[in-house]
Coordinates of C-alpha atoms in Angstrom, one line a residue:
M1 CA 63.4 94.2 32.8
K2 CA 63.5 91.2 35.1
K3 CA 65.8 89.4 32.7
W4 CA 68.3 92.3 32.7
L5 CA 68.2 92.5 36.5
L6 CA 69.0 88.8 36.8
L7 CA 71.9 89.2 34.3
A8 CA 73.2 92.1 36.3
V9 CA 73.1 90.1 39.5
F10 CA 74.8 87.2 37.8
L11 CA 77.6 89.4 36.5
A12 CA 78.0 91.0 39.9
L13 CA 78.3 87.6 41.5
M14 CA 80.8 86.5 38.9
I15 CA 83.0 89.6 39.4
A16 CA 82.8 89.2 43.2
S17 CA 83.8 85.5 42.8
V18 CA 86.8 86.4 40.7
L19 CA 87.9 89.1 43.1
H20 CA 87.4 86.8 46.0
F21 CA 89.5 84.1 44.5
A22 CA 92.2 86.4 43.1
V23 CA 95.6 85.6 44.5
D24 CA 98.7 87.9 44.5
V25 CA 101.4 85.3 45.4
G26 CA 101.4 81.6 44.7
V27 CA 103.6 79.3 46.7
V28 CA 104.3 75.7 45.4
L29 CA 106.2 73.3 47.7
P30 CA 107.4 69.8 46.7
T31 CA 105.4 67.6 49.2
N32 CA 103.6 67.7 52.6
V33 CA 104.9 64.2 53.4
E34 CA 108.4 65.3 54.4
P35 CA 108.6 67.2 57.7
R36 CA 110.9 69.8 56.2
W37 CA 108.2 71.1 53.8
V38 CA 105.5 71.1 56.4
Q39 CA 107.8 73.2 58.5
D40 CA 108.2 75.6 55.5
E41 CA 104.4 75.8 55.1
T42 CA 104.0 76.7 58.8
R43 CA 106.6 79.4 58.5
F44 CA 105.0 80.8 55.3
R45 CA 101.6 81.1 57.0
E46 CA 103.2 82.8 60.1
A47 CA 105.1 85.3 57.9
L48 CA 102.1 86.0 55.7
K49 CA 100.0 87.2 58.5
T50 CA 101.8 90.6 58.4
T51 CA 101.4 91.2 54.6
K52 CA 98.6 92.9 52.7
Y53 CA 98.8 90.5 49.8
S54 CA 96.8 87.4 49.3
V55 CA 98.7 84.1 49.1
E56 CA 97.9 80.5 48.3
I57 CA 100.2 77.5 49.2
L58 CA 99.9 74.3 47.2
F59 CA 101.9 71.0 47.4
S60 CA 103.0 69.0 44.4
Q61 CA 103.3 65.7 46.2
G62 CA 106.5 64.7 44.5
S63 CA 105.0 64.9 41.0
P64 CA 106.1 67.3 38.2
A65 CA 102.7 66.8 36.6
K66 CA 100.9 67.9 39.8
E67 CA 103.4 70.8 40.1
R68 CA 102.4 72.0 36.7
E69 CA 98.7 71.7 37.5
N70 CA 99.3 73.8 40.7
V71 CA 101.1 76.5 38.7
E72 CA 98.3 76.5 36.1
A73 CA 95.7 76.8 38.8
L74 CA 97.6 79.7 40.5
I75 CA 98.0 81.5 37.1
A76 CA 94.2 81.2 36.6
K77 CA 93.7 82.9 39.9
G78 CA 95.8 85.9 38.7
I79 CA 99.0 85.5 40.7
K80 CA 101.7 88.1 40.0
V81 CA 104.5 86.3 41.8
L82 CA 105.2 82.6 41.9
I83 CA 107.5 81.2 44.7
I84 CA 108.2 77.6 43.7
C85 CA 110.4 74.9 45.2
P86 CA 110.7 72.3 42.4
H87 CA 110.4 68.5 43.0
D88 CA 112.5 67.9 39.8
A89 CA 114.8 70.9 39.0
V90 CA 114.8 70.2 35.2
A91 CA 111.1 69.3 34.8
A92 CA 110.1 72.4 36.7
A93 CA 111.5 74.6 33.9
A94 CA 108.2 74.0 31.9
S95 CA 106.1 75.3 34.8
A96 CA 108.4 78.3 35.3
E97 CA 108.1 79.1 31.6
L98 CA 104.3 78.8 31.8
A99 CA 104.3 81.4 34.6
K100 CA 106.7 83.7 32.7
K101 CA 104.5 83.7 29.6
A102 CA 101.6 84.8 31.8
G103 CA 103.7 87.8 33.0
V104 CA 104.4 86.3 36.4
Y105 CA 107.6 86.8 38.3
V106 CA 109.3 83.5 39.2
I107 CA 111.2 83.0 42.5
S108 CA 113.0 79.7 42.8
Y109 CA 112.8 78.7 46.4
D110 CA 115.5 76.6 48.2
R111 CA 116.1 74.5 45.0
L112 CA 117.2 76.1 41.8
I113 CA 115.1 75.4 38.7
M114 CA 117.5 74.4 35.9
N115 CA 117.9 75.0 32.2
T116 CA 115.5 77.9 31.7
E117 CA 115.7 81.7 31.5
A118 CA 112.3 81.9 33.2
V119 CA 113.7 82.3 36.7
D120 CA 113.9 85.8 38.0
Y121 CA 115.4 85.2 41.5
Y122 CA 116.7 82.4 43.6
V123 CA 116.1 82.4 47.4
T124 CA 118.4 79.9 49.1
F125 CA 120.8 78.9 51.7
D126 CA 124.5 78.6 50.6
S127 CA 124.1 74.9 49.6
V128 CA 127.8 74.4 48.9
E129 CA 128.6 75.7 52.4
V130 CA 126.1 73.3 53.8
G131 CA 128.1 70.5 52.3
R132 CA 131.4 72.0 53.6
A133 CA 129.9 72.1 57.1
M134 CA 129.1 68.4 56.9
G135 CA 132.5 67.6 55.6
R136 CA 134.3 69.7 58.2
F137 CA 132.3 68.0 61.0
L138 CA 133.4 64.5 59.9
V139 CA 137.0 65.5 59.5
E140 CA 137.0 67.1 63.0
K141 CA 135.7 63.9 64.5
V142 CA 138.6 61.8 63.2
K143 CA 141.2 60.8 65.8
P144 CA 144.5 62.6 64.8
G145 CA 147.0 60.4 63.0
T146 CA 144.6 57.5 62.2
K147 CA 144.2 56.1 58.7
N148 CA 141.7 54.1 56.7
N149 CA 138.7 55.4 58.7
P150 CA 135.6 53.9 57.0
L151 CA 133.6 56.6 55.2
Y152 CA 130.1 55.9 53.9
L153 CA 128.7 58.4 51.4
Y154 CA 125.0 59.1 50.7
A155 CA 123.3 61.8 48.6
G156 CA 120.0 63.4 47.8
A157 CA 118.0 63.0 44.6
L158 CA 119.7 63.0 41.3
S159 CA 116.9 65.3 40.0
D160 CA 117.7 68.0 42.6
N161 CA 120.4 70.4 41.8
N162 CA 121.0 71.0 45.6
S163 CA 122.2 67.3 45.8
F164 CA 125.1 68.3 43.6
L165 CA 125.8 71.5 45.6
F166 CA 125.7 69.7 48.9
F167 CA 128.0 66.9 47.6
Q168 CA 130.3 69.4 45.9
G169 CA 130.9 71.2 49.3
A170 CA 131.3 68.0 51.2
W171 CA 133.8 66.6 48.6
E172 CA 135.8 69.7 48.7
I173 CA 136.6 69.1 52.4
L174 CA 136.6 65.3 52.5
Q175 CA 138.6 64.6 49.3
P176 CA 142.1 65.7 50.7
K177 CA 141.5 63.4 53.7
I178 CA 140.5 60.6 51.3
A179 CA 143.5 61.2 49.2
D180 CA 145.9 61.1 52.1
G181 CA 144.4 57.9 53.5
T182 CA 142.6 59.3 56.5
F183 CA 139.3 58.1 55.1
R184 CA 138.6 55.0 53.0
I185 CA 135.4 55.1 50.9
I186 CA 133.4 51.9 51.5
N187 CA 130.2 52.1 49.5
S188 CA 130.9 53.9 46.2
S189 CA 133.2 52.6 43.4
E190 CA 132.5 55.7 41.4
A191 CA 133.8 57.9 44.2
Q192 CA 136.8 55.6 44.6
K193 CA 137.7 56.2 40.9
V194 CA 138.1 59.9 41.4
Q195 CA 139.3 59.9 45.0
N196 CA 142.5 61.8 44.0
K197 CA 140.6 64.6 42.2
K198 CA 139.4 67.5 44.3
N199 CA 137.3 69.4 41.6
L200 CA 134.8 67.0 40.0
T201 CA 132.8 67.7 36.9
R202 CA 129.0 67.6 37.1
G203 CA 129.2 64.3 35.1
E204 CA 131.5 62.7 37.6
M205 CA 129.3 63.9 40.5
A206 CA 126.3 62.5 38.7
K207 CA 127.9 59.1 38.5
I208 CA 128.6 59.1 42.2
I209 CA 125.2 60.5 43.2
G210 CA 123.5 58.0 41.0
Q211 CA 125.2 55.3 43.0
I212 CA 124.6 56.7 46.5
T213 CA 121.3 58.5 46.1
T214 CA 118.6 58.2 48.7
N215 CA 116.1 60.1 46.5
W216 CA 115.4 62.1 49.7
D217 CA 113.4 59.0 50.9
F218 CA 114.1 57.6 54.3
N219 CA 112.9 54.1 53.2
V220 CA 115.3 54.1 50.3
A221 CA 118.1 55.4 52.6
K222 CA 117.6 52.7 55.2
R223 CA 117.5 49.9 52.5
K224 CA 120.7 51.3 50.9
A225 CA 122.5 51.5 54.3
E226 CA 121.4 48.0 55.2
D227 CA 122.6 46.7 51.8
D228 CA 125.9 48.5 52.2
L229 CA 126.4 47.0 55.7
T230 CA 125.6 43.5 54.4
R231 CA 128.3 43.8 51.8
A232 CA 130.8 45.4 54.1
R233 CA 133.5 43.4 55.9
A234 CA 134.0 43.7 59.7
A235 CA 137.1 45.8 58.9
D236 CA 134.8 48.3 57.1
K237 CA 132.9 48.9 60.3
G238 CA 134.1 49.7 63.9
T239 CA 134.1 53.5 64.2
V240 CA 132.5 54.8 61.0
Y241 CA 131.9 58.2 59.4
I242 CA 128.7 58.8 57.4
L243 CA 127.9 61.6 55.0
A244 CA 124.0 61.7 55.1
P245 CA 122.3 64.4 53.0
N246 CA 119.5 65.5 55.3
D247 CA 117.8 64.7 58.6
G248 CA 115.2 62.3 57.3
T249 CA 117.8 60.1 55.6
A250 CA 120.2 60.6 58.5
R251 CA 117.8 59.0 61.0
A252 CA 117.1 56.1 58.7
I253 CA 120.7 55.5 58.0
A254 CA 121.6 55.9 61.7
D255 CA 119.0 53.3 62.6
A256 CA 120.6 50.8 60.2
F257 CA 124.1 51.4 61.4
R258 CA 123.1 51.3 65.1
A259 CA 121.5 47.9 64.5
D260 CA 124.8 46.4 63.1
K261 CA 126.7 44.6 65.9
D262 CA 130.1 45.3 64.2
V263 CA 129.5 49.1 64.2
K264 CA 130.9 50.3 67.5
E265 CA 130.5 54.1 67.0
Y266 CA 129.3 56.3 64.2
Y267 CA 129.4 60.0 63.3
I268 CA 126.6 61.1 60.9
T269 CA 125.6 64.4 59.3
G270 CA 122.2 65.9 58.6
Q271 CA 120.5 69.1 57.7
D272 CA 117.2 70.9 58.3
A273 CA 116.9 70.6 62.1
E274 CA 113.7 68.6 61.9
K275 CA 112.2 68.0 65.3
A276 CA 112.7 64.2 65.1
S277 CA 116.4 64.7 64.4
V278 CA 116.8 67.3 67.1
Q279 CA 115.5 64.6 69.5
Y280 CA 118.0 62.1 67.9
I281 CA 120.8 64.6 68.6
I282 CA 119.7 65.0 72.2
D283 CA 119.6 61.2 72.5
G284 CA 123.0 60.7 70.9
K285 CA 121.6 58.9 67.8
Q286 CA 122.5 61.6 65.3
S287 CA 125.7 63.6 65.5
M288 CA 124.8 67.0 64.0
T289 CA 122.4 68.8 61.7
V290 CA 123.0 71.9 59.6
F291 CA 120.3 74.4 60.8
K292 CA 118.9 76.5 58.0
D293 CA 116.5 78.9 59.7
V294 CA 113.5 78.6 57.5
R295 CA 112.1 81.8 59.1
I296 CA 114.9 83.7 57.4
L297 CA 114.4 81.9 54.1
V298 CA 110.7 82.5 54.1
K299 CA 111.1 86.1 55.1
D300 CA 113.6 86.6 52.2
A301 CA 111.2 85.0 49.7
I302 CA 108.2 87.1 51.0
N303 CA 110.2 90.3 51.0
A304 CA 111.4 89.7 47.4
A305 CA 107.8 89.0 46.3
Q306 CA 106.5 92.2 48.0
L307 CA 109.3 94.3 46.3
L308 CA 108.4 92.8 42.9
L309 CA 104.7 93.6 43.5
E310 CA 105.6 97.2 44.3
G311 CA 107.7 97.5 41.2
K312 CA 111.1 97.3 43.0
K313 CA 114.1 95.1 42.6
P314 CA 115.3 92.8 45.5
T315 CA 118.9 93.1 46.7
T316 CA 120.9 90.0 45.8
T317 CA 124.1 88.6 47.2
A318 CA 125.2 85.9 44.8
V319 CA 124.6 84.4 41.4
Y320 CA 123.8 80.7 40.5
D321 CA 124.2 79.3 37.0
N322 CA 121.2 77.1 36.1
G323 CA 122.6 76.1 32.7
K324 CA 120.7 78.8 30.7
K325 CA 121.0 81.8 32.9
K326 CA 123.0 83.3 35.8
V327 CA 120.2 83.7 38.3
P328 CA 120.6 86.5 40.9
A329 CA 120.3 85.0 44.4
I330 CA 119.5 86.0 48.0
Q331 CA 121.4 83.7 50.4
S332 CA 120.7 83.0 54.1
E333 CA 123.2 81.9 56.7
I334 CA 123.5 78.4 58.2
Q335 CA 124.6 77.0 61.6
V336 CA 125.9 73.7 62.8
V337 CA 123.8 72.2 65.6
T338 CA 125.2 69.5 67.9
K339 CA 124.3 68.1 71.3
D340 CA 126.5 70.8 72.9
N341 CA 124.7 73.8 71.4
V342 CA 121.2 72.6 70.5
K343 CA 119.5 74.6 73.3
Q344 CA 121.4 77.8 72.5
I345 CA 120.6 77.7 68.8
L346 CA 117.2 76.1 68.5
I347 CA 115.5 76.8 71.9
D348 CA 116.9 80.1 73.1
S349 CA 116.2 81.6 69.6
G350 CA 112.6 80.7 69.8
Y351 CA 112.7 78.4 66.8
Y352 CA 111.4 75.5 68.9
S353 CA 110.0 75.2 72.4
E354 CA 111.9 73.3 75.1
K355 CA 108.7 71.4 75.7
D356 CA 108.9 69.9 72.2
F357 CA 111.7 67.5 73.3
I358 CA 112.6 64.9 76.0
W359 CA 115.7 66.0 77.8
P360 CA 118.1 63.9 79.8
K361 CA 117.5 64.0 83.6
K362 CA 120.0 66.2 85.4

């Protein structure tokens, strides 16, 4: 009798343990080293306070192997929906397929997982439009009628499909001004080869990105910028225009250009509205950032997950081809932030507090 009682207690504890650790939604983010993804984690935790579903957030630390381990761990905890932002868009296909085989809905978050049918939805900002916004900003800063303005190009990681979309949008705007001589590409022979071609193939973009990639690493970005400036002539400097792919790399690249005595003025792009870059914009060290309100992106992802858990279909607004499937997508709006509108967009909206920054004395 005592033996059966002990067995019953043990089984009850096991069941309670499983129920305690059961998770409805798993979130896998690329790394907690980059400020952007720490920002996303914070917004996820804020948004999840209002849901009735259990959620666990894990980081892959820039490793596809760790990413797969995270997905396996979440599947073991019984997740029904996986929200995953891949470190490597192609390598992540294996993790998505693992989840799909386990009957889990897969939502690709911010970055599209490539070459697999195992992605149900894609929650994103309009990445091509992000690139266009960067390109338009640089074009608008050129003094009318001037020619041969030095243009330096930098890109994200070759393994990230967003790098191609950002570059595609920027090239669409910049290329006509390169072709007519307004801009002169300084640091990419591959881009120079196709400077008269507006619509590039993925292969052509891959060659350019492979040459100008920062790998989303500010250390790589700074070294690459310093190397470019070392090779450049004085005539390639003066007032320069810099396509930087995100805020972390923008700050690093800006630091390198600001330290060069032959660079008199620079205009540089960015995206993500990281706090450090907002301060750089206030201080005049970074020219702009494309603000992608992570609150909206997180809300879209959580709403989609809740609808799927309730047996409903999310409403989509676009379609993205990942090489194997046209993935239905939910897109969020973007805004360009400069020194002129930083308070209006980022402070007045409640995204950041005015106390987070040092402002010029009036």
